[in-house]
mmCIF file of C-alpha atoms in Angstrom:
data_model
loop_
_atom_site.group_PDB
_atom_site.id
_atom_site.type_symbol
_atom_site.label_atom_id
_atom_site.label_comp_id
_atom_site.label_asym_id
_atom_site.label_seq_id
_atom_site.Cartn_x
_atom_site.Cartn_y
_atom_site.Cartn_z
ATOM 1 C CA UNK Q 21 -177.190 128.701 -118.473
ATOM 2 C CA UNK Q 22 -178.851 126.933 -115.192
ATOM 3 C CA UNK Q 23 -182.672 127.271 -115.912
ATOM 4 C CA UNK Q 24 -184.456 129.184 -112.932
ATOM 5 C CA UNK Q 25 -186.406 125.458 -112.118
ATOM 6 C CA UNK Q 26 -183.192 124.001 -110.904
ATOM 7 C CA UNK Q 27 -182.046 126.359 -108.300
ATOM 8 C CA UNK Q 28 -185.380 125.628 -106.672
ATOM 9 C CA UNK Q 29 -184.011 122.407 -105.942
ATOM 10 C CA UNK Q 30 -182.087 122.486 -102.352
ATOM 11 C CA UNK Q 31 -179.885 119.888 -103.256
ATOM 12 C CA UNK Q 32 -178.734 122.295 -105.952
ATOM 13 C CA UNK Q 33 -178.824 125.541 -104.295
ATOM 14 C CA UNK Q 34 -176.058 123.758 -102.018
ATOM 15 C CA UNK Q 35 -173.804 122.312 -104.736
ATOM 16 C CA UNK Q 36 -173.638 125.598 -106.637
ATOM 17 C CA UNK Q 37 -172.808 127.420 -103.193
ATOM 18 C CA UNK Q 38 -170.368 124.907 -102.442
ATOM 19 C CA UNK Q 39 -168.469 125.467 -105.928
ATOM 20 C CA UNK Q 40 -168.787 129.056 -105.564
ATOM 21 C CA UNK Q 41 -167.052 129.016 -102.232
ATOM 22 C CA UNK Q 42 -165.027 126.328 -104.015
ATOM 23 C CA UNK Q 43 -164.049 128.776 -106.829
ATOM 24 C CA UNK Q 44 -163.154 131.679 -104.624
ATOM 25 C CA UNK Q 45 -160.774 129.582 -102.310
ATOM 26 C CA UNK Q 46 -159.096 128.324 -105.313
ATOM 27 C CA UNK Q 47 -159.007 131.375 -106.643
ATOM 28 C CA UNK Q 48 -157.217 133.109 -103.438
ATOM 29 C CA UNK Q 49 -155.102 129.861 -103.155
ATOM 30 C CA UNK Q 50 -153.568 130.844 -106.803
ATOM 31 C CA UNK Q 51 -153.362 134.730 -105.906
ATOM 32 C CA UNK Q 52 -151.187 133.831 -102.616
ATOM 33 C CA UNK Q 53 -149.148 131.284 -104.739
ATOM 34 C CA UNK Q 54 -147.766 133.304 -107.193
ATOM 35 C CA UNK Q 55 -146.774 136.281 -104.618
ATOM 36 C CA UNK Q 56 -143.011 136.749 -103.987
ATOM 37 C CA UNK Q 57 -142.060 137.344 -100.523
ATOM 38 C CA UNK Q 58 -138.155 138.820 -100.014
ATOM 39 C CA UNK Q 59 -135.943 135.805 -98.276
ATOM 40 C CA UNK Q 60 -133.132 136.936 -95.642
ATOM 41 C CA UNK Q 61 -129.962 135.843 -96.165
ATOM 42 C CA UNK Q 62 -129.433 132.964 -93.456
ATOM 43 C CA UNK Q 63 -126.388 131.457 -91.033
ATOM 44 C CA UNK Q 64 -124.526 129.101 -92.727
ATOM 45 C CA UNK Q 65 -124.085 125.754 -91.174
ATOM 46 C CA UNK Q 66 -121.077 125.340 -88.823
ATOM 47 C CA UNK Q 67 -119.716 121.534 -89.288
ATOM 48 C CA UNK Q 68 -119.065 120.591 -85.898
ATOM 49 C CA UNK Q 69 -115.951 118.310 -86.918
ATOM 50 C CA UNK Q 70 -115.017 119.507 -90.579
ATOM 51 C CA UNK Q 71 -112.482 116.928 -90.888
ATOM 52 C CA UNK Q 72 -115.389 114.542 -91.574
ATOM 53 C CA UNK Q 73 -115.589 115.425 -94.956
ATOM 54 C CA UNK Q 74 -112.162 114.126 -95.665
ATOM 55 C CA UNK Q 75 -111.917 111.400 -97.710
ATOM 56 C CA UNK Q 76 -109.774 108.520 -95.495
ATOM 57 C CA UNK Q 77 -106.651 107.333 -96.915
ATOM 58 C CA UNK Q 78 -106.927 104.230 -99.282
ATOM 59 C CA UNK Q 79 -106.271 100.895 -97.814
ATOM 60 C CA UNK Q 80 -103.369 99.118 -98.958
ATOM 61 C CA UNK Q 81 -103.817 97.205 -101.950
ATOM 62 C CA UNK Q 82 -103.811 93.444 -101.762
ATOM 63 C CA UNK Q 83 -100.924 91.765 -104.450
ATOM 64 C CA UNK Q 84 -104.128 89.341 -104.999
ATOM 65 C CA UNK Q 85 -101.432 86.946 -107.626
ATOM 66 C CA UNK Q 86 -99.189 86.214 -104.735
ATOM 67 C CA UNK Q 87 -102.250 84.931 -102.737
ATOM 68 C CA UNK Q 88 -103.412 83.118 -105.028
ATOM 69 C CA UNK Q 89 -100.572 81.559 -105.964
ATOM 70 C CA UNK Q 90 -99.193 80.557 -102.452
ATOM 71 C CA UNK Q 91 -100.336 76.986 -101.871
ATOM 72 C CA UNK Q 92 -103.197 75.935 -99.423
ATOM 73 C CA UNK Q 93 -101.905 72.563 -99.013
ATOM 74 C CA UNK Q 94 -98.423 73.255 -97.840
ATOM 75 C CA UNK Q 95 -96.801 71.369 -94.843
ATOM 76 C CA UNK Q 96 -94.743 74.475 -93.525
ATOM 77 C CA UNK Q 97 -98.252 76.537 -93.432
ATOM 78 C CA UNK Q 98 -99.435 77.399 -89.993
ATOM 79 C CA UNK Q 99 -102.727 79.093 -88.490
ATOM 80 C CA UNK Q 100 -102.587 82.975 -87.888
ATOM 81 C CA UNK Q 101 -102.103 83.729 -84.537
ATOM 82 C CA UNK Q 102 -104.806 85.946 -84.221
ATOM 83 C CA UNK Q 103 -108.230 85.263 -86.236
ATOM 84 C CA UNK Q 104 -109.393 87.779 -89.314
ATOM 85 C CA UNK Q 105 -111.783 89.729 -88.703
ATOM 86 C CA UNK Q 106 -114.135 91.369 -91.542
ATOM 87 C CA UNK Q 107 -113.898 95.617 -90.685
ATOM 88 C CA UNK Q 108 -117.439 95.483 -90.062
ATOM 89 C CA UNK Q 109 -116.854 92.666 -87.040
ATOM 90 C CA UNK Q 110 -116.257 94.189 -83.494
ATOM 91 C CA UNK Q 111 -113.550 92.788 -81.588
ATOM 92 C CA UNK Q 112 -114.834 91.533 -78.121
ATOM 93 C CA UNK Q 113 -113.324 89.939 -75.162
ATOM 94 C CA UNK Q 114 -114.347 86.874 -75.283
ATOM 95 C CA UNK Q 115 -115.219 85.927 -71.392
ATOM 96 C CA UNK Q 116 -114.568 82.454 -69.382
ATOM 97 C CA UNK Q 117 -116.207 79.900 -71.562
ATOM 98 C CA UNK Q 118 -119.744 78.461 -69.264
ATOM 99 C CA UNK Q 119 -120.664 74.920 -69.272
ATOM 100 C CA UNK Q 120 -124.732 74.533 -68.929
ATOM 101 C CA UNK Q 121 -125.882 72.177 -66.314
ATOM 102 C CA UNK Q 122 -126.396 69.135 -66.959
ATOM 103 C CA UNK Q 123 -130.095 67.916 -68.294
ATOM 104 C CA UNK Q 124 -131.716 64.992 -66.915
ATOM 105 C CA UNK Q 125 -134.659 63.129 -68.741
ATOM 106 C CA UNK Q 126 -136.848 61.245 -66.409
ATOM 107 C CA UNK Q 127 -139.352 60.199 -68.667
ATOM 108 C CA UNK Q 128 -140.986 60.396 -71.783
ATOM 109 C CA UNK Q 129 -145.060 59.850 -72.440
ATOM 110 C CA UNK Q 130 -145.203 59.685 -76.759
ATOM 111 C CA UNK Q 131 -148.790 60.744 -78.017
ATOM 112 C CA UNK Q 132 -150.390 61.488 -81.534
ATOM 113 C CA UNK Q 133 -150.936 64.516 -82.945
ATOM 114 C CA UNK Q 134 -147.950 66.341 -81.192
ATOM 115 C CA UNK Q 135 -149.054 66.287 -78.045
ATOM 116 C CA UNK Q 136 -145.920 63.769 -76.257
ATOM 117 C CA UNK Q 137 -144.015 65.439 -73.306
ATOM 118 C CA UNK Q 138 -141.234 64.635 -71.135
ATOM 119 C CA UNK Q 139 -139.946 64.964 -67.776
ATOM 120 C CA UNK Q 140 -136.957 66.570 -67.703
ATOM 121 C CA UNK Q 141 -134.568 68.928 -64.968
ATOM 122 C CA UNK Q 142 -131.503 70.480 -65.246
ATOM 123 C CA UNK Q 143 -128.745 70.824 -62.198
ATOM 124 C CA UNK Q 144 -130.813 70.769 -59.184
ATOM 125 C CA UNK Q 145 -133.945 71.963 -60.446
ATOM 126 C CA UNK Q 146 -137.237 70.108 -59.521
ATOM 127 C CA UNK Q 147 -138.215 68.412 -62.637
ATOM 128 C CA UNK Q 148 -140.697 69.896 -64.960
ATOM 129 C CA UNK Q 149 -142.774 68.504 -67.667
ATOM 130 C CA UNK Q 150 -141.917 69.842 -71.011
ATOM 131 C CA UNK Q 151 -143.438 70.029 -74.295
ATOM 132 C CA UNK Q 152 -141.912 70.895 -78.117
ATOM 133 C CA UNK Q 153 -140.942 74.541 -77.829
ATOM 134 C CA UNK Q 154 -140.758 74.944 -73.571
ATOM 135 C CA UNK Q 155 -137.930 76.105 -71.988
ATOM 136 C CA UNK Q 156 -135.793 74.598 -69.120
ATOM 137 C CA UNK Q 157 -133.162 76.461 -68.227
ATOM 138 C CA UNK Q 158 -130.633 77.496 -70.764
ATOM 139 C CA UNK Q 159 -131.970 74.720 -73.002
ATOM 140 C CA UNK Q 160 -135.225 74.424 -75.515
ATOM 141 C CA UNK Q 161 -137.081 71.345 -76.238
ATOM 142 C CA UNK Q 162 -137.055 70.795 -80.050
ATOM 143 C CA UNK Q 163 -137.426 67.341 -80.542
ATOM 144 C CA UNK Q 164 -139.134 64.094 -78.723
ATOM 145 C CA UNK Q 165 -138.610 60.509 -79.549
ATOM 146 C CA UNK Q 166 -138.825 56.869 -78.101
ATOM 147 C CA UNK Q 167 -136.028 57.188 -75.974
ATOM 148 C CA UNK Q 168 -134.526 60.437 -76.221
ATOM 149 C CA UNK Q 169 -135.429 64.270 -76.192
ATOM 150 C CA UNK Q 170 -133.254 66.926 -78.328
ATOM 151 C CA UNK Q 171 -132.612 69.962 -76.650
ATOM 152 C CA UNK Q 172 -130.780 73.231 -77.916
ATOM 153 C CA UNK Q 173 -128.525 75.628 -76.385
ATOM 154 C CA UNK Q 174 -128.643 79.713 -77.215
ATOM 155 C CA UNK Q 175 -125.603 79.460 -79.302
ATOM 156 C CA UNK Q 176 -127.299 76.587 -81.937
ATOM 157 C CA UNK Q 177 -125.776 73.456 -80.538
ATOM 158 C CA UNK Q 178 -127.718 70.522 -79.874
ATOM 159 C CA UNK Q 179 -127.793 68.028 -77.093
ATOM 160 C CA UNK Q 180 -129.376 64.517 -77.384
ATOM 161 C CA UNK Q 181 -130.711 63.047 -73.969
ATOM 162 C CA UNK Q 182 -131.755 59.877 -73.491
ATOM 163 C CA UNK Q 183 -134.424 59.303 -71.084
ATOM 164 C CA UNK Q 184 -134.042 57.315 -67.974
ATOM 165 C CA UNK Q 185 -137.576 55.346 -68.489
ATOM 166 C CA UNK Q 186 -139.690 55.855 -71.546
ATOM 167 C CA UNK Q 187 -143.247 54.555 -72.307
ATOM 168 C CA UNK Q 188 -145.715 54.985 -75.213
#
């Protein structure tokens, strides 16, 4: 049992009314747990486009021998005339192909420590001074050397300028 001496302690007083109050939520918790309430029978679910849940029809089945036995390297073998596409792909038109302007490097000023620039424009542009990583126009800077700067297109191709004057 709790000797009378400790519950003269307020520090105690509060932790045994805390587990009392503790003890009776608990307690209520558990009584409200176990308590069946009566469920009403509900809607069921209208599918708003039951053919969904049909399976669709298997693809045709590849003769995978014949493929593999028709030779790559034949002379009579000619490209598709349309390209494969995986299912997944989407088909897109594919619009009037754009050439970029034309870039024009002035000048190049080669530094340590990554800090070289160029002078560069594209088209008609007033030239710019460009760094590792800057934009001018539809290209990006990604590489400067003695006499030439690399610059990249959107689409991952690379175009190698070479500067009009250079200096270190």
């Amino acid at each position: 049992m709790i000797p009378s001496a400790w519950l003269r302690w307020g520090p105690m007083r509060l932790a045994v009314g805390a587990l009392g109050i503790a003890l009776v939520v608990a307690i209520f918790t558990f009584v409200r747990a176990m308590q069946l309430s009566e469920v009403g029978m509900g809607a069921l679910p209208v599918l708003p486009n039951p053919a969904a849940l049909i399976a669709p029809p298997q693809a045709n089945a590849l003769d995978v021998k014949a493929v593999v036995e028709r030779d790559v390297f034949a002379p009579d073998r000619t490209a598709p005339t349309n390209s494969y596409l995986l299912p997944s792909e989407i088909e897109r038109d594919v619009g009037p192909i754009v050439t970029p302007p034309p870039v024009v490097v002035l000048g190049i000023a080669l530094a340590d420590s990554g800090r070289s620039f160029a002078t560069a424009k594209v088209g008609a542009d007033l030239p710019r001074i460009v760094r590792i990583g800057d934009k001018i126009g539809p290209y990006t800077v990604r590489n400067i050397e003695v006499k030439r700067v690399t610059f990249a297109l959107a689409n991952g191709k690379t175009q190698i300028v070479a500067a009009l004057t250079s200096g270190n």
